[in-house]
PDB file of C-alpha atoms and ligand atoms in Angstrom:
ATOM      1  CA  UNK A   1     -15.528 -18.421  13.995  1.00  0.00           C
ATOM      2  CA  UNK A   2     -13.003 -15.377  13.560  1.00  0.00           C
ATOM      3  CA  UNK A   3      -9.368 -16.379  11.786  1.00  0.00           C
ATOM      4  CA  UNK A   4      -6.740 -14.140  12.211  1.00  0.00           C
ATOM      5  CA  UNK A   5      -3.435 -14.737   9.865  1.00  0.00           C
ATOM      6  CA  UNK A   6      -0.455 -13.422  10.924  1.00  0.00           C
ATOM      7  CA  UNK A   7       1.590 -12.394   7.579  1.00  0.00           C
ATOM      8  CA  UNK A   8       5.302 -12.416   7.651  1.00  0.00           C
ATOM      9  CA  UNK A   9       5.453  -9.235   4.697  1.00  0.00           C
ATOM     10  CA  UNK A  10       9.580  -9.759   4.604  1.00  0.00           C
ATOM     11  CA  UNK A  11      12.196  -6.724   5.763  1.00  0.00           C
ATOM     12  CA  UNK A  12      11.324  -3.590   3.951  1.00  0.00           C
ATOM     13  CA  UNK A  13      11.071  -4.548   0.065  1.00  0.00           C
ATOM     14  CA  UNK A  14       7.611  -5.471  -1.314  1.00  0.00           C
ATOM     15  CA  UNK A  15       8.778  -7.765  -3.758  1.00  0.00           C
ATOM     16  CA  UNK A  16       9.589  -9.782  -0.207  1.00  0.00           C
ATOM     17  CA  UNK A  17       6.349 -11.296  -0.461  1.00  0.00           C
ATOM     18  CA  UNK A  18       6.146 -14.943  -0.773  1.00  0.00           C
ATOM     19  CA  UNK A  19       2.991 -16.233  -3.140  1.00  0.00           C
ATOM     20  CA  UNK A  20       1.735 -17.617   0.152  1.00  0.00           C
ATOM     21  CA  UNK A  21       1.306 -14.381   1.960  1.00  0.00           C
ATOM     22  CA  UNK A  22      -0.339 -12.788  -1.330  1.00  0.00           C
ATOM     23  CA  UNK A  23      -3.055 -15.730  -0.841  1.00  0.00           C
ATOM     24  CA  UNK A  24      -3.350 -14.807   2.627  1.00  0.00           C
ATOM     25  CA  UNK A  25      -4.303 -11.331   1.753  1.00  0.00           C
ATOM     26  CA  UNK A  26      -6.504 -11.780  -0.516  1.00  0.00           C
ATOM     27  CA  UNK A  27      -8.754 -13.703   2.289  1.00  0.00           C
ATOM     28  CA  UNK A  28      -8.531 -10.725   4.543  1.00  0.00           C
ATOM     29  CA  UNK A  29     -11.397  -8.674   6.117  1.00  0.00           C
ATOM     30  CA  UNK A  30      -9.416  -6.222   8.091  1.00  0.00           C
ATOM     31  CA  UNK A  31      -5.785  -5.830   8.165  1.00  0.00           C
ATOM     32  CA  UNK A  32      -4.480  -4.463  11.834  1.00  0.00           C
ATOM     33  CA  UNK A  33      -1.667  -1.802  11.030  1.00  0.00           C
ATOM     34  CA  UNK A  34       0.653  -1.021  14.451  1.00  0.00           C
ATOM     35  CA  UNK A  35       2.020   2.314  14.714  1.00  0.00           C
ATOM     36  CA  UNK A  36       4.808   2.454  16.850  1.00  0.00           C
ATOM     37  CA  UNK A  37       5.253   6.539  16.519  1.00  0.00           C
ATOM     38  CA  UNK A  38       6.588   9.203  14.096  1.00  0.00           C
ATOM     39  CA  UNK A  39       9.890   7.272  13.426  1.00  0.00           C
ATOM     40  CA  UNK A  40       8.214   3.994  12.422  1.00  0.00           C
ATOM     41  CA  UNK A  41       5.513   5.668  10.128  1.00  0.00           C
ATOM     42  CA  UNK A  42       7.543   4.748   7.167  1.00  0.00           C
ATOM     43  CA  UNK A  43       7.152   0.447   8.112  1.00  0.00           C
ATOM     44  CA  UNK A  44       3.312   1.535   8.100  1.00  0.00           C
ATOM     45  CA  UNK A  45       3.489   2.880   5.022  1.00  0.00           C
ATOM     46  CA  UNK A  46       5.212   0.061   3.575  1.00  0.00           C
ATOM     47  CA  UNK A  47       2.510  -1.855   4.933  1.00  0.00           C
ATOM     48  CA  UNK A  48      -0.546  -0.087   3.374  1.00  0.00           C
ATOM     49  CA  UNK A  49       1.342  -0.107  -0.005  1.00  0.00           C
ATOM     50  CA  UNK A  50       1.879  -4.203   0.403  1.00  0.00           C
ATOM     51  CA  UNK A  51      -2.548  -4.226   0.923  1.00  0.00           C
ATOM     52  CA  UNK A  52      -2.860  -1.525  -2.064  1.00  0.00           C
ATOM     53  CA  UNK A  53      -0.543  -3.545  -4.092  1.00  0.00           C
ATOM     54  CA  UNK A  54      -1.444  -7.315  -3.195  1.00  0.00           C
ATOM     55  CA  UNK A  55      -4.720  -7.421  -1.760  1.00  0.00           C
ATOM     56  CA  UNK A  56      -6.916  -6.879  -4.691  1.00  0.00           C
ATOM     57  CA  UNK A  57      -9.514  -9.623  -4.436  1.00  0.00           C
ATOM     58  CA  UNK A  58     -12.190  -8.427  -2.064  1.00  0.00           C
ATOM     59  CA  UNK A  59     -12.735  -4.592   0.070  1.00  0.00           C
ATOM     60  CA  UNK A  60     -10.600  -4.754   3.182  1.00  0.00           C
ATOM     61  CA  UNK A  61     -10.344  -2.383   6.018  1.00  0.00           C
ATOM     62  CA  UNK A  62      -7.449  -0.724   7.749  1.00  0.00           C
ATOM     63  CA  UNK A  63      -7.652  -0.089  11.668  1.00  0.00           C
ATOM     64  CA  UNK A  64      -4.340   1.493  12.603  1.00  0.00           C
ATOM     65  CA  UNK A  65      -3.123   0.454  16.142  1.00  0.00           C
ATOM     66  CA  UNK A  66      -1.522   2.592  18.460  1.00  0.00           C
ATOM     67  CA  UNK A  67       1.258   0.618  19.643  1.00  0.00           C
ATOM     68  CA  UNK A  68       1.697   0.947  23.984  1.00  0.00           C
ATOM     69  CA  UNK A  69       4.083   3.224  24.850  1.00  0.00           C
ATOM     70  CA  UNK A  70       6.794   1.321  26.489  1.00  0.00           C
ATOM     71  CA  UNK A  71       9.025   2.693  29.498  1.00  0.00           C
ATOM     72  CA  UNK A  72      12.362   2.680  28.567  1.00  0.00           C
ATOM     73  CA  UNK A  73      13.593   4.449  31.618  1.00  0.00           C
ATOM     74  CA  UNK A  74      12.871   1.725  33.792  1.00  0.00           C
ATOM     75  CA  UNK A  75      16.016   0.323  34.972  1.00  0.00           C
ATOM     76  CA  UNK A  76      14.275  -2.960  35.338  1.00  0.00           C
ATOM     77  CA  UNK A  77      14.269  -4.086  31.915  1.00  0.00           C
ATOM     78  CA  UNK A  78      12.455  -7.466  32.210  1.00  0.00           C
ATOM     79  CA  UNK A  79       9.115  -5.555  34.027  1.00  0.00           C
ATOM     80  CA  UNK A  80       8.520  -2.633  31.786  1.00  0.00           C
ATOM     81  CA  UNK A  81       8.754  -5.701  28.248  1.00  0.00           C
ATOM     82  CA  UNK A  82       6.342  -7.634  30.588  1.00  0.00           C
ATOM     83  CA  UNK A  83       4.016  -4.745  31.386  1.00  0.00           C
ATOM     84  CA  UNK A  84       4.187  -3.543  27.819  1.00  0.00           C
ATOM     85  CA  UNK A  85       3.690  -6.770  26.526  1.00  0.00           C
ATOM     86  CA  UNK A  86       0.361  -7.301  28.481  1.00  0.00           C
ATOM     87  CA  UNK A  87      -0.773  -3.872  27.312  1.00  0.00           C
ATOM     88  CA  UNK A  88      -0.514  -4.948  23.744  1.00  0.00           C
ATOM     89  CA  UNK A  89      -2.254  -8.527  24.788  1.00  0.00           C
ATOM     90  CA  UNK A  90      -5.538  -6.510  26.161  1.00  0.00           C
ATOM     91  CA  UNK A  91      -5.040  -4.414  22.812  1.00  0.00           C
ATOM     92  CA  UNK A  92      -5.205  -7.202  20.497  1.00  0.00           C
ATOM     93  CA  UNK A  93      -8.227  -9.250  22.394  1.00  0.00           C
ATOM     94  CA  UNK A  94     -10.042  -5.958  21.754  1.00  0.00           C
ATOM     95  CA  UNK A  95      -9.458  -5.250  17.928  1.00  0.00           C
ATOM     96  CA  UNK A  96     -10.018  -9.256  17.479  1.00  0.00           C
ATOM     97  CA  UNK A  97     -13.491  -8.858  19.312  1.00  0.00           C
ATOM     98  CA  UNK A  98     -14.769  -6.153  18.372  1.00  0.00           C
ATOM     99  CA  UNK A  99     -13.014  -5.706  14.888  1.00  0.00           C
ATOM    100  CA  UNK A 100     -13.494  -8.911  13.341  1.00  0.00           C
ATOM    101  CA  UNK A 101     -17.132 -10.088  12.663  1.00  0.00           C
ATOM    102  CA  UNK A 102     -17.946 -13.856  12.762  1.00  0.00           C
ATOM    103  CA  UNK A 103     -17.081 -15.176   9.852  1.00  0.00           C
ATOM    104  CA  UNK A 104     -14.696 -13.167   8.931  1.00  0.00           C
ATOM    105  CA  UNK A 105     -10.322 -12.821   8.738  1.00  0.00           C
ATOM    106  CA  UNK A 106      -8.496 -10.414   9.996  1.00  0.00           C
ATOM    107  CA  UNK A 107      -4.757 -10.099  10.129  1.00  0.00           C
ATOM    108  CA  UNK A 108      -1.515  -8.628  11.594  1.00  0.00           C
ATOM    109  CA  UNK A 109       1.342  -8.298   9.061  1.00  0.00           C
ATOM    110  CA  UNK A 110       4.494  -9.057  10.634  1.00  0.00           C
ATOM    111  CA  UNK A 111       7.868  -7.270  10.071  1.00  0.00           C
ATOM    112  CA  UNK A 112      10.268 -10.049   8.241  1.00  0.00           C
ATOM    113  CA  UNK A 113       9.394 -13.198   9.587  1.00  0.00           C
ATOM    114  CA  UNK A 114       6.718 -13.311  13.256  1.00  0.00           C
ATOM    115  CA  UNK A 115       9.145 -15.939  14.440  1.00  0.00           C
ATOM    116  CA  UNK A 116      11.901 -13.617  15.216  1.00  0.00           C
ATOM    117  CA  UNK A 117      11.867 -10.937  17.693  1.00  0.00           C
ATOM    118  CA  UNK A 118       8.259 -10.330  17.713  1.00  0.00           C
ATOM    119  CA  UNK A 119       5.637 -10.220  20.718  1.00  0.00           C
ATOM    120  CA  UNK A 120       2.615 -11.412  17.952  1.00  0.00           C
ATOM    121  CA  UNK A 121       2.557 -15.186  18.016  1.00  0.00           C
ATOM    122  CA  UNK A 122       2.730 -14.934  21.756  1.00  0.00           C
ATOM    123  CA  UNK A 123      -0.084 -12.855  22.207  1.00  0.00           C
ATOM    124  CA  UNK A 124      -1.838 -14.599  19.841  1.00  0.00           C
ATOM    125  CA  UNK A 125      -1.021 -17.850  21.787  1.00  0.00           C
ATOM    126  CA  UNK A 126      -2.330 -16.595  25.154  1.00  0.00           C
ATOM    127  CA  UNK A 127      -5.041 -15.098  23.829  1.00  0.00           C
ATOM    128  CA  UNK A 128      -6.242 -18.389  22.287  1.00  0.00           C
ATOM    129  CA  UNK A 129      -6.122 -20.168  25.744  1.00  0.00           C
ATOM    130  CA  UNK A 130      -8.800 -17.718  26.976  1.00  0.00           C
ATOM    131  CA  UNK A 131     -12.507 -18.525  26.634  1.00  0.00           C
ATOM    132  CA  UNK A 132     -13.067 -15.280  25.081  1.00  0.00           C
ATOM    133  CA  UNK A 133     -12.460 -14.019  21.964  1.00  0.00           C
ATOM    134  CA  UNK A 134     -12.962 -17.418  20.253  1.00  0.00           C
ATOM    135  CA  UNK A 135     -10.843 -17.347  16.632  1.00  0.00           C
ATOM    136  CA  UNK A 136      -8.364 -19.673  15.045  1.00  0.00           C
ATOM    137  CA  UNK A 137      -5.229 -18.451  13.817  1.00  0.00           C
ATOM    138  CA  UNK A 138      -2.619 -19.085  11.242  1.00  0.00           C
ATOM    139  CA  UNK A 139       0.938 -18.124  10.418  1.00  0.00           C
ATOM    140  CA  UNK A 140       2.401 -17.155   7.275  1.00  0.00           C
ATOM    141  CA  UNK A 141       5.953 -17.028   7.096  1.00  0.00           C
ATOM    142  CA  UNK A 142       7.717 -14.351   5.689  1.00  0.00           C
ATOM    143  CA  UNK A 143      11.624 -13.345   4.486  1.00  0.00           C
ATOM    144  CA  UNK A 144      13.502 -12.159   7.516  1.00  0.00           C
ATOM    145  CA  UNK A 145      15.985  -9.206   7.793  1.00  0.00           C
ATOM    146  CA  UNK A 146      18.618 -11.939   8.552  1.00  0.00           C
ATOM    147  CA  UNK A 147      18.073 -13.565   5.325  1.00  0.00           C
ATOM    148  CA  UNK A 148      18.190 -10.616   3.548  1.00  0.00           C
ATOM    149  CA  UNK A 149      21.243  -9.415   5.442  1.00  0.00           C
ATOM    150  CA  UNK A 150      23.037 -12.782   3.906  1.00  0.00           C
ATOM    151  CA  UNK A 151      21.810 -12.473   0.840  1.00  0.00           C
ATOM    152  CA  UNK A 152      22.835  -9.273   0.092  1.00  0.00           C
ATOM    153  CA  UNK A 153      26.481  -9.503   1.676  1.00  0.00           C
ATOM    154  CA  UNK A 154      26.189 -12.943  -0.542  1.00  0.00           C
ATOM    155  CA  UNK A 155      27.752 -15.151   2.595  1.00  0.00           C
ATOM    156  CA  UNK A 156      26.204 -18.292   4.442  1.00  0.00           C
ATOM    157  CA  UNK A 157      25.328 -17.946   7.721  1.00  0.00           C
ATOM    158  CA  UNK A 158      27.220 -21.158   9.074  1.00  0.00           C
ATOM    159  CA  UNK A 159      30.787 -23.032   8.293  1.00  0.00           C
ATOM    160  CA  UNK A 160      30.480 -26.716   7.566  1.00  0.00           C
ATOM    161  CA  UNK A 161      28.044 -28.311  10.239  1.00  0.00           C
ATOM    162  CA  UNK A 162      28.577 -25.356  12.355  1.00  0.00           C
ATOM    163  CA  UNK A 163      26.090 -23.693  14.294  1.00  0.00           C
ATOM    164  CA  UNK A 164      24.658 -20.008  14.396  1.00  0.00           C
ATOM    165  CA  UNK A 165      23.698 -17.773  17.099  1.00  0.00           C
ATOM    166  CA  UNK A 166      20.600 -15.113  17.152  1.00  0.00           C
ATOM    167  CA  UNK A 167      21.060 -12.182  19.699  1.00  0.00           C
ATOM    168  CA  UNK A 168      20.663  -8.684  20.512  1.00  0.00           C
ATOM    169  CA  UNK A 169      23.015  -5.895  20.929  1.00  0.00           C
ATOM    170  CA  UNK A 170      21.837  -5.682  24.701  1.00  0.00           C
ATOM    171  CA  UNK A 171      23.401  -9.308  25.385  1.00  0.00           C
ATOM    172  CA  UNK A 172      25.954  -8.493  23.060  1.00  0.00           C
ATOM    173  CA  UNK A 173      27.055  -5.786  25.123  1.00  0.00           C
ATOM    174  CA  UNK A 174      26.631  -7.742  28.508  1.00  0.00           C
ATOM    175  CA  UNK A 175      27.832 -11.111  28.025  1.00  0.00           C
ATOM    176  CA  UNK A 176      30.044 -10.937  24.840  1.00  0.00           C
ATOM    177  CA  UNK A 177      30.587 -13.110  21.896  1.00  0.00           C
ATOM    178  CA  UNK A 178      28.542 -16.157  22.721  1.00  0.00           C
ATOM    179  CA  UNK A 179      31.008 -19.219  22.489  1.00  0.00           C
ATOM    180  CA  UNK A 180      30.713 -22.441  20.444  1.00  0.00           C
ATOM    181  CA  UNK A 181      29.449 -20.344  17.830  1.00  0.00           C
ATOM    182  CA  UNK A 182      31.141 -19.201  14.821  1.00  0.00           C
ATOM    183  CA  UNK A 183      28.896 -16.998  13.216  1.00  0.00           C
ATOM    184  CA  UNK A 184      26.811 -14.700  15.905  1.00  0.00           C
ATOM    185  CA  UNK A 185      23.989 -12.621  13.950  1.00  0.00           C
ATOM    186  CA  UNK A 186      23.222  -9.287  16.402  1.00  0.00           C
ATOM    187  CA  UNK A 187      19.920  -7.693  15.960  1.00  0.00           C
ATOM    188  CA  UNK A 188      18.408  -4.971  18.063  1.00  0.00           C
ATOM    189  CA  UNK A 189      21.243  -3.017  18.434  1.00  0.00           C
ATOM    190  CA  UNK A 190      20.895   0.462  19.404  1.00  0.00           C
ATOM    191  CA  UNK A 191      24.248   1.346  20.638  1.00  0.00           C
ATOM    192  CA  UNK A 192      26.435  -0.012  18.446  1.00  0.00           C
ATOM    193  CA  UNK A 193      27.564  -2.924  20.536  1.00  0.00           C
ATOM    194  CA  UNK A 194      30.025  -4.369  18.492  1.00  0.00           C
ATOM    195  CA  UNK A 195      32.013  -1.734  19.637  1.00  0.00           C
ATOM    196  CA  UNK A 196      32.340  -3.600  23.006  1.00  0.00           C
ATOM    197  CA  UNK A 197      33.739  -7.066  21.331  1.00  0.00           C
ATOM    198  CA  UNK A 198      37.589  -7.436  21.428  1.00  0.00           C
ATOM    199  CA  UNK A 199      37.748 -11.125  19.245  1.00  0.00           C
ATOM    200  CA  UNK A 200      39.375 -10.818  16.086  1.00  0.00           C
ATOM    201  CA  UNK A 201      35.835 -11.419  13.871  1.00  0.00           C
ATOM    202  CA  UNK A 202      34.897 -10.218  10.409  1.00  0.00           C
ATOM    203  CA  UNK A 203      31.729  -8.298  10.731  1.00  0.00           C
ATOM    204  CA  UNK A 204      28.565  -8.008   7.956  1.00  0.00           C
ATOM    205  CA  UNK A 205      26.848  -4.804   8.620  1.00  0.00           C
ATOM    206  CA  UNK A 206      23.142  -3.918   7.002  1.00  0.00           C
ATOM    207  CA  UNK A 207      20.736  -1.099   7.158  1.00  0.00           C
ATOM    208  CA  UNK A 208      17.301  -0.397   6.056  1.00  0.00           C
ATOM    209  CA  UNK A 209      18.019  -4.111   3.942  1.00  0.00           C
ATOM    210  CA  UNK A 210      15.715  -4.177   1.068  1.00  0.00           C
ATOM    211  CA  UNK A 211      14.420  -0.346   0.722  1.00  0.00           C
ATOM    212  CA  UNK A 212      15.984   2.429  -1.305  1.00  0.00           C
ATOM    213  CA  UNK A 213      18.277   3.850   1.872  1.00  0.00           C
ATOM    214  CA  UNK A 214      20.280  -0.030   2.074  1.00  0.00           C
ATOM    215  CA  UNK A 215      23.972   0.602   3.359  1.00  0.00           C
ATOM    216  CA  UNK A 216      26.235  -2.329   3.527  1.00  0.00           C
ATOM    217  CA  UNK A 217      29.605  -2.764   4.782  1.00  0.00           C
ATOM    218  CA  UNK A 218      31.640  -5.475   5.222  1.00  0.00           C
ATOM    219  CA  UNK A 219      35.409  -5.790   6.688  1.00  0.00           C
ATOM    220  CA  UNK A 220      37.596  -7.346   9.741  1.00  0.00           C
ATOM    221  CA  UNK A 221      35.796  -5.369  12.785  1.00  0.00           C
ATOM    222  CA  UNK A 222      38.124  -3.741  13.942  1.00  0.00           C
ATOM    223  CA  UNK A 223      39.444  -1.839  10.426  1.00  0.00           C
ATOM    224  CA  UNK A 224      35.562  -0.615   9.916  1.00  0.00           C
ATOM    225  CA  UNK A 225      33.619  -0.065  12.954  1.00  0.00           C
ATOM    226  CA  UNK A 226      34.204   3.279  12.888  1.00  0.00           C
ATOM    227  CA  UNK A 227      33.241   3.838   9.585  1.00  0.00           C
ATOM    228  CA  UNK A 228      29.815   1.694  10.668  1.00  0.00           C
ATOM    229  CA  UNK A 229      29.339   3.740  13.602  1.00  0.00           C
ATOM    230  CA  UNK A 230      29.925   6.921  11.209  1.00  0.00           C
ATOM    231  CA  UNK A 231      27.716   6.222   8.694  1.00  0.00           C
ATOM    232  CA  UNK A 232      25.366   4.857  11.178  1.00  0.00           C
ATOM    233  CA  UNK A 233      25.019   7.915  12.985  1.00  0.00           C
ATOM    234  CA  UNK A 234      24.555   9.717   9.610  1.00  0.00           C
ATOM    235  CA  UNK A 235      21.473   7.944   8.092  1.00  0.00           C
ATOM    236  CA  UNK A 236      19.625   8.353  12.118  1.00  0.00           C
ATOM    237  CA  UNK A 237      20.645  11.610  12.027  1.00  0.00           C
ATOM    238  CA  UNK A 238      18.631  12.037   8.516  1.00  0.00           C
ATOM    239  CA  UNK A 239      15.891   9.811   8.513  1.00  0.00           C
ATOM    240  CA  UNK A 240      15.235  10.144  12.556  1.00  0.00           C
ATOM    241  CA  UNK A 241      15.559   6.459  13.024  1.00  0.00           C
ATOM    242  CA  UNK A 242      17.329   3.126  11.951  1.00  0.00           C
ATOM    243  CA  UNK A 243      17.117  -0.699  11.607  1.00  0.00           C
ATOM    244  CA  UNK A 244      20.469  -2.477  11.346  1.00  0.00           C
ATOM    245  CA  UNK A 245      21.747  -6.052  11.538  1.00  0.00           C
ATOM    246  CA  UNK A 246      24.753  -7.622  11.546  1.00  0.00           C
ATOM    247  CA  UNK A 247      26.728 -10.847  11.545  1.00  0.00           C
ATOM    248  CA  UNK A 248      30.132 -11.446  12.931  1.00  0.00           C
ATOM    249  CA  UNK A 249      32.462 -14.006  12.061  1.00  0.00           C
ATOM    250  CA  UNK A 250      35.351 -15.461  13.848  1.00  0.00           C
ATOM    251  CA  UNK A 251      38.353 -15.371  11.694  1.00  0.00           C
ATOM    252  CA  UNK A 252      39.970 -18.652  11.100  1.00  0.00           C
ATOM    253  CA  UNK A 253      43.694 -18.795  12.269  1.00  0.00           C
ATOM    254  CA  UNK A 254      45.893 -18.665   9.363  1.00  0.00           C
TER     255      UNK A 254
HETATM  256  C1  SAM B 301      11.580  -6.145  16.364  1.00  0.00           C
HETATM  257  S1  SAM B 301      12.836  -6.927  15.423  1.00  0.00           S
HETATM  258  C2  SAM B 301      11.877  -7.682  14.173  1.00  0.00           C
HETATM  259  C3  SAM B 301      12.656  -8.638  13.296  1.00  0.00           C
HETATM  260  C4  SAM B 301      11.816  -9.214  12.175  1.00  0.00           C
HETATM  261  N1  SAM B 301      10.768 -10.079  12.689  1.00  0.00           N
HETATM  262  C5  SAM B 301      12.665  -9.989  11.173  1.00  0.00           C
HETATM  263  O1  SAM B 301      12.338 -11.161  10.874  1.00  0.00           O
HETATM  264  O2  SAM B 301      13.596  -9.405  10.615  1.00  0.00           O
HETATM  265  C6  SAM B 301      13.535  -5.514  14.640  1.00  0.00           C
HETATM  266  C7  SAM B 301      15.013  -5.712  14.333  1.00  0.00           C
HETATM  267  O3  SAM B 301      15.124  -6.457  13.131  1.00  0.00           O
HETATM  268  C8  SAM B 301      16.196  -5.986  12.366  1.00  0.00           C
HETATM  269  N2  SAM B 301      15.643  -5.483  11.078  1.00  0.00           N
HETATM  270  C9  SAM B 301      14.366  -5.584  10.674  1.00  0.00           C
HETATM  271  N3  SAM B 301      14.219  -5.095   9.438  1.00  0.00           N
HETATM  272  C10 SAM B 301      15.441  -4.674   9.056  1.00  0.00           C
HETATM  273  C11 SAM B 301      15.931  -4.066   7.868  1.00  0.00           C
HETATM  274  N4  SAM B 301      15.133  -3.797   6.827  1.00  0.00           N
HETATM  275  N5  SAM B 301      17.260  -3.785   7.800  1.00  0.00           N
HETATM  276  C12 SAM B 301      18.082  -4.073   8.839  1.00  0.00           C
HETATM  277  N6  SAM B 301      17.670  -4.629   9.981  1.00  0.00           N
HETATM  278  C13 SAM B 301      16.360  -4.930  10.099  1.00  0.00           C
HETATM  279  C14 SAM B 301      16.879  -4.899  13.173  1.00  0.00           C
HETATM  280  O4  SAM B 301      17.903  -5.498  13.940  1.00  0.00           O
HETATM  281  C15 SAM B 301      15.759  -4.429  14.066  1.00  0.00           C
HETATM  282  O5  SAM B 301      16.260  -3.835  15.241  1.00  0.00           O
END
């Protein structure tokens, strides 16, 4: 029988690791590195240097993975995620076939946590209800960008028995604050979409969280979103691409 672990390897930082993914490594055959182009070449490097550093008890293999390229002209959002995502499904049924002997472990190593915003565990979960390949499968989880977000802006992510929302920028945009909920986390955010939200809110702004290039700011919305969208436009602009995540709070009535 094949295994294949899915590793959560935490948000950027290799010190992320928990002593549970470490053991996980060590068991590995072949690790399965996606590319996802020239602007994402930096998470693969992080990800080599987390097998170079932690992954020291056996030979291992890399097979680098051209990720699918996904059409993101096509107004109909919903289609082009679903014919991407099968893409990737056929993808991964191949490397786990043909990659991974009998016997042996394989394993995809997850941005922050493979519970969040992340096709792998669904793949992995159709793929398993096929006849063919046959492997078992086990998840590892790992520190997400929204913990490390808190963490570094040093605030809860709830009020007293209150409850949190996880979104994107895209619903952001299109259906606003979601109500009942004081504190909204917003990730996948490429247009700066709390520009769009009129609430009075505090908002907790983080970038590249975890690697040497972390910006942080923190303020009532509407005094620094300018400044965020400044500064935000200023690290793309150098490093050709950016991961950011924010929370926003609703400000208590005085
Ligand atoms: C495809 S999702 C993957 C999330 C990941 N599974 C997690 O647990 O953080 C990518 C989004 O996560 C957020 N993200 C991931 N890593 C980040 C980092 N180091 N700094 C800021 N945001 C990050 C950004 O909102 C980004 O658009």
């Amino acid at each position: 029988m094949r295994k294949v672990f899915v590793i959560g390897i935490g948000a950027g930082d290799p010190d992320h690791l928990t002593v549970q993914a470490i053991k996980a490594l060590n068991e590995v055959d072949v690790f399965f590195v996606v590319d996802k182009g020239d602007e994402k070449a930096e998470l693969a490097a992080v990800r080599k240097e987390i097998c170079r550093r932690y992954a020291t008890a056996k030979p291992y293999r890399i097979v680098e993975v051209d990720d699918p390229a996904r059409d993101r002209t096509d107004p109909a959002y919903g289609d082009a995620v679903r014919s991407w995502h099968d893409a990737r499904t056929e993808q991964y049924a191949e490397l786990i076939e043909h990659e991974i002997d009998d016997g042996k472990c394989g394993a995809f190593l997850a941005w922050g946590d493979p519970s969040l915003y992340d096709s792998i565990l669904r793949i992995l979960c159709e793929l398993a209800s096929r006849s063919t390949p046959v492997f078992e499968y086990e998840v590892v989880p790992g520190i997400s960008s929204v913990q490390v977000l808190a963490a570094k802006h040093r605030i809860p992510l709830n009020e007293i028995a209150g409850s949190v929302a996880i979104t994107t920028g895209r619903r952001l945009a299109s259906s606003g604050l979601p109500e009942d909920f004081d504190h909204v986390v917003v990730m996948l955010d490429g247009n700066c979409a709390f520009t769009t939200v009129t609430d009075d809110v505090d908002i907790y702004w983080g970038a590249y969280l975890g690697t040497d290039d972390e910006i942080l700011v923190s303020g009532r919305l509407r005094d620094v979103q300018s400044d965020i969208q400044r500064r935000r436009q200023r690290a793309r602009d150098a490093k050709g691409w950016i991961m950011d995540t924010y929370v926003l709070r609703r400000r208590r009535l005085p």
